[in-house]
Structure formats: structure tokens, C-alpha cells
PDB file of C-alpha atoms in Angstrom:
ATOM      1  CA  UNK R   1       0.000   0.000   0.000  1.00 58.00           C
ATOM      2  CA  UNK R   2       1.817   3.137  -0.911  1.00 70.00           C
ATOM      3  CA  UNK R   3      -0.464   5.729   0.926  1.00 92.00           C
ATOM      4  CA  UNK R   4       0.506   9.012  -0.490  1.00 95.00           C
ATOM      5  CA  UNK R   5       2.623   9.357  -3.483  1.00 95.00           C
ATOM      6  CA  UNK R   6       4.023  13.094  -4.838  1.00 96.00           C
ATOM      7  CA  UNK R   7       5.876  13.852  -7.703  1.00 97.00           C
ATOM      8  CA  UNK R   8       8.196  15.432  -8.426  1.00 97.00           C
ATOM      9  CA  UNK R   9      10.405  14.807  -5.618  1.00 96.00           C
ATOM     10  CA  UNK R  10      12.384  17.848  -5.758  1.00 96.00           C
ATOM     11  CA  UNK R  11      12.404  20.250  -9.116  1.00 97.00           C
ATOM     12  CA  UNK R  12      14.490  23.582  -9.744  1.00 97.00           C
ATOM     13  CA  UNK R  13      12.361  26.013 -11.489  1.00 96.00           C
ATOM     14  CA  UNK R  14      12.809  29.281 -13.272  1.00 97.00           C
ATOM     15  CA  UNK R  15      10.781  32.175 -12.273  1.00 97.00           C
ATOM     16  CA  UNK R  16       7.803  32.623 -13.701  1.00 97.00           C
ATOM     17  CA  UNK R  17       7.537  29.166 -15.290  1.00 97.00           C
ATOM     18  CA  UNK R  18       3.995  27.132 -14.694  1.00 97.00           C
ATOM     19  CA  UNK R  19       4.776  23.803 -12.396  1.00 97.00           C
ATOM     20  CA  UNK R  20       2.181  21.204 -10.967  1.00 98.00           C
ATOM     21  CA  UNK R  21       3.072  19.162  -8.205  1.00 98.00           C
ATOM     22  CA  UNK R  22       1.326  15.795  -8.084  1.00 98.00           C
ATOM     23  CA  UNK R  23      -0.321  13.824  -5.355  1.00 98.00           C
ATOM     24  CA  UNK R  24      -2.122  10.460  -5.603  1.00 97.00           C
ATOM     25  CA  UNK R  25      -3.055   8.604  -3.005  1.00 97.00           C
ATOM     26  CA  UNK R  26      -4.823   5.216  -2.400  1.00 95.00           C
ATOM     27  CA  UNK R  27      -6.578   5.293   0.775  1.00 94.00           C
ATOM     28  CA  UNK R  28      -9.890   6.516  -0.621  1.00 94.00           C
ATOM     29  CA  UNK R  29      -9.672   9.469   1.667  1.00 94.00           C
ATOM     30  CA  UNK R  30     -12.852  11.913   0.905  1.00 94.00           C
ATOM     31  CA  UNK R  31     -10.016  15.284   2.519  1.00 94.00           C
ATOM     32  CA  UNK R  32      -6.911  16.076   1.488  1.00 96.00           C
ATOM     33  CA  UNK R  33      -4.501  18.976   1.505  1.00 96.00           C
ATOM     34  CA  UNK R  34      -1.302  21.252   0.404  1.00 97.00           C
ATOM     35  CA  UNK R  35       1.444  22.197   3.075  1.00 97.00           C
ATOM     36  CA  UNK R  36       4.166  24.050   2.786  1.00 97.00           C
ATOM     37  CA  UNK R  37       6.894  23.826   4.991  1.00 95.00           C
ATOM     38  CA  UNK R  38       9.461  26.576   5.781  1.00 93.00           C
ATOM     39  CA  UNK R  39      12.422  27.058   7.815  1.00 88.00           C
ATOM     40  CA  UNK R  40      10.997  27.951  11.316  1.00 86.00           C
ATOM     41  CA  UNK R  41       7.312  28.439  10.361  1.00 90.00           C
ATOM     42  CA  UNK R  42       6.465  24.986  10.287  1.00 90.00           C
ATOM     43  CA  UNK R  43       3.662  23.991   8.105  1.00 93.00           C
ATOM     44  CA  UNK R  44       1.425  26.037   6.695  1.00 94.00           C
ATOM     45  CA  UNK R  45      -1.738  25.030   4.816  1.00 95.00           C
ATOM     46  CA  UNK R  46      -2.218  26.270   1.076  1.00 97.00           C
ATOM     47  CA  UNK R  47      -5.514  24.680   0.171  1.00 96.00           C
ATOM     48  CA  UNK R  48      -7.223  21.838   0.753  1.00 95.00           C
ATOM     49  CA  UNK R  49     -10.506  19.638  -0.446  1.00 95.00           C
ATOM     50  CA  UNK R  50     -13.110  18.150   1.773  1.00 93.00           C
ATOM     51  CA  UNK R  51     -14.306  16.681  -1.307  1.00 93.00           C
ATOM     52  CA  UNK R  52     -14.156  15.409  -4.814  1.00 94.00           C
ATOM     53  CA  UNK R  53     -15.496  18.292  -6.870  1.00 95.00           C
ATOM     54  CA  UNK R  54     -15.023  20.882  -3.618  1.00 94.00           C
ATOM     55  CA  UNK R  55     -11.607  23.163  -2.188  1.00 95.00           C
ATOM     56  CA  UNK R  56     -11.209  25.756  -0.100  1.00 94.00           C
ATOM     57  CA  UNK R  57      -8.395  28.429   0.572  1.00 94.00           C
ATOM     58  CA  UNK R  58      -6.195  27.552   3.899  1.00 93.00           C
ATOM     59  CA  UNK R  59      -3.912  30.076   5.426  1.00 91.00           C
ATOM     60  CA  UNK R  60      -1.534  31.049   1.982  1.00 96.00           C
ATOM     61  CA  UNK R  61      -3.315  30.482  -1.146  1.00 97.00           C
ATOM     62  CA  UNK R  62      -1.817  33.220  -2.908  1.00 97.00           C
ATOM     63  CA  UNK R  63       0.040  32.073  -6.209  1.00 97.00           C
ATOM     64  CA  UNK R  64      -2.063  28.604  -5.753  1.00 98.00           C
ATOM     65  CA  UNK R  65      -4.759  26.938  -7.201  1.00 98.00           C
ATOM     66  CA  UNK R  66      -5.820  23.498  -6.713  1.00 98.00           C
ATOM     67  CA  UNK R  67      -8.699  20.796  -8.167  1.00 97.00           C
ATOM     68  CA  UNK R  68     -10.189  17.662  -7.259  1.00 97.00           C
ATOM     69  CA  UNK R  69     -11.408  15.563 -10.159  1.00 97.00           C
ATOM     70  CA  UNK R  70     -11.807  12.667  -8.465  1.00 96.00           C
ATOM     71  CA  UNK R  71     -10.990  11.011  -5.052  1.00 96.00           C
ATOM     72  CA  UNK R  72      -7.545  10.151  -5.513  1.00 97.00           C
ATOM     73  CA  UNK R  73      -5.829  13.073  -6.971  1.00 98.00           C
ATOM     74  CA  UNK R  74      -5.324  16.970  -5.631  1.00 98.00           C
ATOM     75  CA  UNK R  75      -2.559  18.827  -7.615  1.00 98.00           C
ATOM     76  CA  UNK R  76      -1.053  21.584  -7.001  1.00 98.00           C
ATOM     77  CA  UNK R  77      -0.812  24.640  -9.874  1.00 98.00           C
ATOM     78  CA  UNK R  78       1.791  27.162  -9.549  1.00 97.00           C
ATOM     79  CA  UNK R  79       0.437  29.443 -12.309  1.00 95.00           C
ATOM     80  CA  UNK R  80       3.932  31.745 -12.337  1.00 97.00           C
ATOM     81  CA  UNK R  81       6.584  30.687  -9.946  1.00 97.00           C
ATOM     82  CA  UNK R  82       8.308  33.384  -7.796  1.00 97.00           C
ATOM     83  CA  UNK R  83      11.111  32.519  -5.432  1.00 97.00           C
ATOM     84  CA  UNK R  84       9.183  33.332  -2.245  1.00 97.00           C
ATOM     85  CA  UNK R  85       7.549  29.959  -3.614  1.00 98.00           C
ATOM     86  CA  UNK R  86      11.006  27.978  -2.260  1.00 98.00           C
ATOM     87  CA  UNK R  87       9.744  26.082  -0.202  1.00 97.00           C
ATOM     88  CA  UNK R  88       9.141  21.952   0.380  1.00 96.00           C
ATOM     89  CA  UNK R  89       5.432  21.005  -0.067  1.00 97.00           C
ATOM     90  CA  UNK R  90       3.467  18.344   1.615  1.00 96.00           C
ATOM     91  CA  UNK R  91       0.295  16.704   0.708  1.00 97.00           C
ATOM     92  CA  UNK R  92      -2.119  14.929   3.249  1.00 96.00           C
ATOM     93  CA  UNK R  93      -4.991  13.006   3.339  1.00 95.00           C
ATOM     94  CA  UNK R  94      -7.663  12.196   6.268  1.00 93.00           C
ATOM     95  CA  UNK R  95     -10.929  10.065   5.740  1.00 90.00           C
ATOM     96  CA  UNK R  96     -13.553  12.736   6.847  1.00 82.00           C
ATOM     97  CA  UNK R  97     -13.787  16.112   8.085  1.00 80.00           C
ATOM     98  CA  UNK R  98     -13.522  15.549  12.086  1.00 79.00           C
ATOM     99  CA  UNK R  99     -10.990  17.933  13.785  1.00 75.00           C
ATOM    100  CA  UNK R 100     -10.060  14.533  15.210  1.00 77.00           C
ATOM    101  CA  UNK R 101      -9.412  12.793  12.556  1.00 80.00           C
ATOM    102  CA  UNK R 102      -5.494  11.567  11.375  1.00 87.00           C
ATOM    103  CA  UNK R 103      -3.716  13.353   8.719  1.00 92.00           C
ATOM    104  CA  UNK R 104      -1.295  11.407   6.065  1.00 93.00           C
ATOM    105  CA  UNK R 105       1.303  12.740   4.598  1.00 94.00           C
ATOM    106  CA  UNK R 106       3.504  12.111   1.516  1.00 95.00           C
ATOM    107  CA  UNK R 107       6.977  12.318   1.500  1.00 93.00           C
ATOM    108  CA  UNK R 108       6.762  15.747  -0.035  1.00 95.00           C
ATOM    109  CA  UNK R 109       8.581  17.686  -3.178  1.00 97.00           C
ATOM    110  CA  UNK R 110      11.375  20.229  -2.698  1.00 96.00           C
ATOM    111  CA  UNK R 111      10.472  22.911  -4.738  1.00 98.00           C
ATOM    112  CA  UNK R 112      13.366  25.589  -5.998  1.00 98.00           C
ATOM    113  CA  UNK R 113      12.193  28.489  -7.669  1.00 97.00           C
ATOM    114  CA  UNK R 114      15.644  30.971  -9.015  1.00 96.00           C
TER     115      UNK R 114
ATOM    116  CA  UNK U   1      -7.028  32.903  16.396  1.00 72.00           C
ATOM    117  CA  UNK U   2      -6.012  30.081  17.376  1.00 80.00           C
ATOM    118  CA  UNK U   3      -2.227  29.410  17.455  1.00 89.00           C
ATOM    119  CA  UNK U   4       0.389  26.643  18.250  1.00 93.00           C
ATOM    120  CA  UNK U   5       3.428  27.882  20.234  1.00 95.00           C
ATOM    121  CA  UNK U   6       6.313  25.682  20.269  1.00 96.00           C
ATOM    122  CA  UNK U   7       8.734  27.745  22.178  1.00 95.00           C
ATOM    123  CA  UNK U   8      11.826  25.508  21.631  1.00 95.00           C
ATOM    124  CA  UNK U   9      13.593  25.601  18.055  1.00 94.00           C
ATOM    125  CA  UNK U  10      16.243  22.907  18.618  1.00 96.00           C
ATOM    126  CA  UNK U  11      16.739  20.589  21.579  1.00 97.00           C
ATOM    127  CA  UNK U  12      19.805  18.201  22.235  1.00 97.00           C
ATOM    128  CA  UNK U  13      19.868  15.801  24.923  1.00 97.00           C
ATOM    129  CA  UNK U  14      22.294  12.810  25.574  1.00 97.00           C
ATOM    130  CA  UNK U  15      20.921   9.454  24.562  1.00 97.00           C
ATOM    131  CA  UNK U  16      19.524   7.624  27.446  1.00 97.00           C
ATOM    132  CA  UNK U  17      18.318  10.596  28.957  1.00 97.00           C
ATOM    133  CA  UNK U  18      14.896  11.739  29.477  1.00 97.00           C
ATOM    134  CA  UNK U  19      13.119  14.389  27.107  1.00 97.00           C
ATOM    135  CA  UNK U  20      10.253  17.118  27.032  1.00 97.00           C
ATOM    136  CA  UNK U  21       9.432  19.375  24.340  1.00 98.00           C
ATOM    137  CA  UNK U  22       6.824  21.819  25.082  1.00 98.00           C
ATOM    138  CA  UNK U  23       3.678  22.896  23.365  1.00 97.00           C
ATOM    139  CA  UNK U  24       1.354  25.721  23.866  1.00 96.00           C
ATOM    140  CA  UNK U  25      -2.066  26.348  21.971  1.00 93.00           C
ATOM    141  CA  UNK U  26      -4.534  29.331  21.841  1.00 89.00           C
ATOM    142  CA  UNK U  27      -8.149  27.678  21.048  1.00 81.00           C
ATOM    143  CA  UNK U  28     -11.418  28.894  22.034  1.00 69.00           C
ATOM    144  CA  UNK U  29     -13.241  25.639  21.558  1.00 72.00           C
ATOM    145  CA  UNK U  30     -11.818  22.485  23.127  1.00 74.00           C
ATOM    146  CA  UNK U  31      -9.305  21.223  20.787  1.00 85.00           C
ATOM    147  CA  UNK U  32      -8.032  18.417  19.273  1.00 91.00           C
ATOM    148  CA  UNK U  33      -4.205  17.762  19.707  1.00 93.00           C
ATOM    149  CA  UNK U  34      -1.697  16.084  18.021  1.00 95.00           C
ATOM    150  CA  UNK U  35       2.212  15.193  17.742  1.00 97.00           C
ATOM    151  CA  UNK U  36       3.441  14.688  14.733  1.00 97.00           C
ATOM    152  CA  UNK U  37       7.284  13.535  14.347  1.00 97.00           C
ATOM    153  CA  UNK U  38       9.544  13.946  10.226  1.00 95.00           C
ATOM    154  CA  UNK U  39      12.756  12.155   9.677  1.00 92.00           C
ATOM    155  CA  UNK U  40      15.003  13.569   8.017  1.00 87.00           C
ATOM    156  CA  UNK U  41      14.166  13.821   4.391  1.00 84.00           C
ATOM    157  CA  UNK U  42      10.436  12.332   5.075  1.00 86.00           C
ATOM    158  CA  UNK U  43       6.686  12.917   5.216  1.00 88.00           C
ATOM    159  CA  UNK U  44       5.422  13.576   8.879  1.00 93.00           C
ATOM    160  CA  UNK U  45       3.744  10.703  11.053  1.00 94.00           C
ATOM    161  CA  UNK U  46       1.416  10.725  13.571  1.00 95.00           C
ATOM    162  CA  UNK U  47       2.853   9.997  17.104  1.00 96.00           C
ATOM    163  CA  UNK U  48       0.109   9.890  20.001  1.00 96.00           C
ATOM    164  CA  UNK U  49      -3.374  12.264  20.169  1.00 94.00           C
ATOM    165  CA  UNK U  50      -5.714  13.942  22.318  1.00 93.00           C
ATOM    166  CA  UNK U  51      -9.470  13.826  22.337  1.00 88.00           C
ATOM    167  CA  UNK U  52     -11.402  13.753  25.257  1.00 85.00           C
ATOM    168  CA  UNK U  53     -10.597  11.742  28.772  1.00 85.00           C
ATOM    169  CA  UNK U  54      -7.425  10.990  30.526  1.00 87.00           C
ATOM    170  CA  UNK U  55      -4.987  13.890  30.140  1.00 90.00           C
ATOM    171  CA  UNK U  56      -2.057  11.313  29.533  1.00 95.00           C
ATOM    172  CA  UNK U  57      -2.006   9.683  26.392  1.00 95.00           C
ATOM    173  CA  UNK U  58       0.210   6.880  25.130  1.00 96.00           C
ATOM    174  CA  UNK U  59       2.193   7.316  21.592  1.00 96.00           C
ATOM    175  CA  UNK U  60       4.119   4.768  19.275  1.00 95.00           C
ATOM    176  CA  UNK U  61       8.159   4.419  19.628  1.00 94.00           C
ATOM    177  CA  UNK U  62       7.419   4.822  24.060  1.00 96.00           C
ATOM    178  CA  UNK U  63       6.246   9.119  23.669  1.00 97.00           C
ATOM    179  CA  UNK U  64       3.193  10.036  25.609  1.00 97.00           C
ATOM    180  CA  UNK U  65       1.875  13.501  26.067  1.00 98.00           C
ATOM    181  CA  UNK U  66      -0.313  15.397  28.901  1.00 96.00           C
ATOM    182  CA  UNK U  67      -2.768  17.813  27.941  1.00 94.00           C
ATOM    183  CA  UNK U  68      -2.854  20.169  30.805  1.00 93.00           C
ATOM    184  CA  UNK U  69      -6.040  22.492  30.300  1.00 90.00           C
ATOM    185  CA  UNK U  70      -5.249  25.496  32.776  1.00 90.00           C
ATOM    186  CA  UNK U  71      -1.759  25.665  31.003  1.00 93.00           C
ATOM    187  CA  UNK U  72      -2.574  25.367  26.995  1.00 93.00           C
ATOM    188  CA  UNK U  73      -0.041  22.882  26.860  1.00 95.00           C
ATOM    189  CA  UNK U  74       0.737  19.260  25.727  1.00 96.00           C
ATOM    190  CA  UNK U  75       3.816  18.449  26.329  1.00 98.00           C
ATOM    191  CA  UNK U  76       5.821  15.234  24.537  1.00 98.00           C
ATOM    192  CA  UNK U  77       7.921  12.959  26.825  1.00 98.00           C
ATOM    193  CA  UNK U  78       9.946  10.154  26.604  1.00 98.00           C
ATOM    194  CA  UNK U  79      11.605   8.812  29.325  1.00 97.00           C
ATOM    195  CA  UNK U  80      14.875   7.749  27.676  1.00 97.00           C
ATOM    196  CA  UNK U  81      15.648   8.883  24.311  1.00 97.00           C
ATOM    197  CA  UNK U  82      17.530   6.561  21.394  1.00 96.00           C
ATOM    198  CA  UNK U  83      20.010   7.990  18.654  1.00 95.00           C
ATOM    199  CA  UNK U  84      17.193   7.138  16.488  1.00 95.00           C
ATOM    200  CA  UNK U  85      14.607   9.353  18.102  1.00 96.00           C
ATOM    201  CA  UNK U  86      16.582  12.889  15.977  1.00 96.00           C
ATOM    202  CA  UNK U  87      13.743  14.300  14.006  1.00 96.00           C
ATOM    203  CA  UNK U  88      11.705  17.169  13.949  1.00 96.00           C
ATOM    204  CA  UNK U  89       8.681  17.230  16.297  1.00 97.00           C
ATOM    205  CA  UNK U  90       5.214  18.978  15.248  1.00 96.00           C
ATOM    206  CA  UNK U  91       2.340  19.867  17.416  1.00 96.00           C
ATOM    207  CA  UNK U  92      -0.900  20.577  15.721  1.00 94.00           C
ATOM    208  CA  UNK U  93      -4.514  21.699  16.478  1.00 92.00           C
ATOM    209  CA  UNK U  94      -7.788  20.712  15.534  1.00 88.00           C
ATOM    210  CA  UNK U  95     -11.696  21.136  15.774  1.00 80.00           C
ATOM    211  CA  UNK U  96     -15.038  19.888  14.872  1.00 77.00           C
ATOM    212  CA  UNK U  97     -15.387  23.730  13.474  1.00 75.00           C
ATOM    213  CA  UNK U  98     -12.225  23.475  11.563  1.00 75.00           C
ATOM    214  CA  UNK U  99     -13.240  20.437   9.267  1.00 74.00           C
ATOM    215  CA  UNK U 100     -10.150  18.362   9.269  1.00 78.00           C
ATOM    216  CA  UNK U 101      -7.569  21.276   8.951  1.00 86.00           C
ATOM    217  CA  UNK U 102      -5.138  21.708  11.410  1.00 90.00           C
ATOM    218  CA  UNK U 103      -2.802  23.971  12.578  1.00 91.00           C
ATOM    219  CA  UNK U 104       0.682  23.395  12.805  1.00 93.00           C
ATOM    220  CA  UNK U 105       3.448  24.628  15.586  1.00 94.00           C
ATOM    221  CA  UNK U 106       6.827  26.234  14.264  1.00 94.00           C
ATOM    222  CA  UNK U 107       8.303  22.501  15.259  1.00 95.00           C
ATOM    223  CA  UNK U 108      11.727  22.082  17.412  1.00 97.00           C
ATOM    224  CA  UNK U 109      14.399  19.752  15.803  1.00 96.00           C
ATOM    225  CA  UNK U 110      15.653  17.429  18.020  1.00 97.00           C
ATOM    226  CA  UNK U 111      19.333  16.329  18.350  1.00 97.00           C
ATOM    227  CA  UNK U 112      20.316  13.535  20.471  1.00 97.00           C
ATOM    228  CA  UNK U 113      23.977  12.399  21.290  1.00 96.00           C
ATOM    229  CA  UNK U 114      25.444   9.972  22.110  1.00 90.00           C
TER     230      UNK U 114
END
């Protein structure tokens, strides 16, 4: 069972250049969501999906945009990369909506925008 | 807002010896907590988590964590800490009136030698 898969793992980017990060996973988890994680912030949400067909806006959306086709997938658009965007980004996964439930995470991409 | 305060960046300890990293929330409603711990180079994974009921709670690899209401806090422990226990250590928040986000302390990296 491989849980939650991302690709790429890591990816050096020009500014302003388009890039979609991937995440699958298998678990037939109905949430997911997009972390980043910086140096001394922790992680931060981006956006996430309760939902096939729904998302939302988390804490820093800006520069963002997600969708959720169907169940397994939730990528991640970067419409024009700036370097603030440096970051490594996590996806997760829970089966409901429940404050209590358990996130998953995948092993994340390391994102490098010049 | 609510907020997760973890007021210690970087811990080292000797292996064999006994650890605490602290954890401080601002939530209005009763929360949810969690610990979350990342090896180096990996996704995060849940350690232990708080509901409802006794204030001690038992984790995987021998952690447990008290939720102390009149303090905001829920501490980690482990009584005697192994080379293997180096990682970073994440507290997080949630509530029923969050959905399934949570929110995410600034994480302290723990060094242990020998």
C-alpha cells in the first residue's frame, strides 16, 4: 500500500515558469490537503478539499490553485513561480472532516524556484 | 485565532536521557491535539493524540503527552531517548469547526547524542 505518493520529488524552477506538483493517493480518503513547509514556520496550509469536486483556501493560497477531479488526486498549480515559492510542499490526506481525525502525509517535493 | 506555540527551536539531549518538548495552543473551543514527528528527508507521522478523557495519552516508539487544560499545553515525553529518536517534532490543532484542517506549531528539531 503506498499511501501518499508526490511527484516530483524535488524540481528547480525558473521564475515565472507554470509547475504542478502531483499527489495520488490510495486510501480513498474523501479530505486532502497542500502544506508548505518553511524554515521555522512549520507547516502552513495552502488549500485543501473536503471533497471530490469541492476546495477551499487555507492560510496562503496566494500564487495557488488546486482541483479535485476525483478522489484520488489533488494537484497543485503554480500558475507563475516566484522565489518566495522555495519552499518543500506536503500533501495529506484524512478520511472525513472531524478535527479529530489523522492526517497522512507524503513524503513531499522540494520545490526551488531561481 | 487560534495558534500553536512551540517555544523551543532545537533541543539536544544525551541518549539515554529523558526528554520534554513543550507545546502551547490558543483555542477557544476544546481542541483536538496532536504530535506529529519527520525524519530527516520524510513525510510527517502521527505519534500519540488527544481527544477527550485521561490527560495522559500513550504514543508509538514509548512518547506520551499530557494535555494540561489550565496551562494550553501538551507536552511530549519520553523517558529515555535513542540515537534514532533525531527528528523534527510537530504539534498541531484541531476542531469539529475546523473540518479536518489543522494547525501546525513552528516545530523544534531534536538532536540527540550519544
Amino acid at each position: 500500500i503506498a499511501g501518499i505518493t508526490q511527484a516530483p520529488t524535488s524540481q528547480i524552477l525558473a521564475a515565472g515558469r507554470r509547475m504542478t506538483l502531483r499527489c495520488t493517493q490510495d486510501m480513498r480518503h474523501n479530505a486532502m490537503y497542500w502544506y508548505r513547509q518553511d524554515l521555522g514556520l512549520g507547516l502552513r496550509l495552502i488549500h485543501y478539499s473536503n471533497t471530490a469536486g469541492t476546495t477551499g483556501k487555507g492560510e496562503v493560497p496566494d500564487g495557488y490553485s488546486v482541483s479535485r477531479a476525483n478522489t484520488d488526486d489533488f494537484p497543485l498549480t503554480l500558475a507563475s513561480a516566484v522565489p518566495s515559492q522555495t519552499s518543500v510542499y506536503f500533501c495529506a490526506s484524512s478520511a472525513g472532516t472531524s478535527g479529530r481525525g489523522e492526517q497522512f502525509f507524503g513524503p513531499g517535493t522540494r520545490l526551488t524556484v531561481l | 485565532a487560534q495558534s500553536v506555540t512551540q517555544p523551543d527551536i532545537h533541543i539536544t539531549v544525551s541518549e539515554g536521557a529523558s526528554l520534554e518538548l513543550r507545546c502551547n495552543y490558543s483555542y477557544g473551543a476544546t481542541p483536538y491535539l496532536f504530535w506529529y514527528v519527520q525524519s530527516p528527508g520524510q513525510g510527517l507521522q502521527l505519534l500519540l493524540k488527544y481527544f477527550s478523557g485521561d490527560t495522559l495519552v500513550q504514543g508509538i516508539k514509548g512518547f506520551e503527552a499530557e494535555f494540561k487544560r489550565s496551562q494550553s499545553s501538551f507536552n511530549l515525553r519520553k523517558p529515555s531517548v535513542h540515537w534514532s529518536d533525531a527528528a523534527e517534532y510537530f504539534c498541531a490543532v484541531g476542531a469539529d469547526n475546523q473540518g479536518g484542517k489543522l494547525i501546525f506549531g513552528q516545530g523544534t528539531e531534536l538532536s540527540v547524542k550519544p
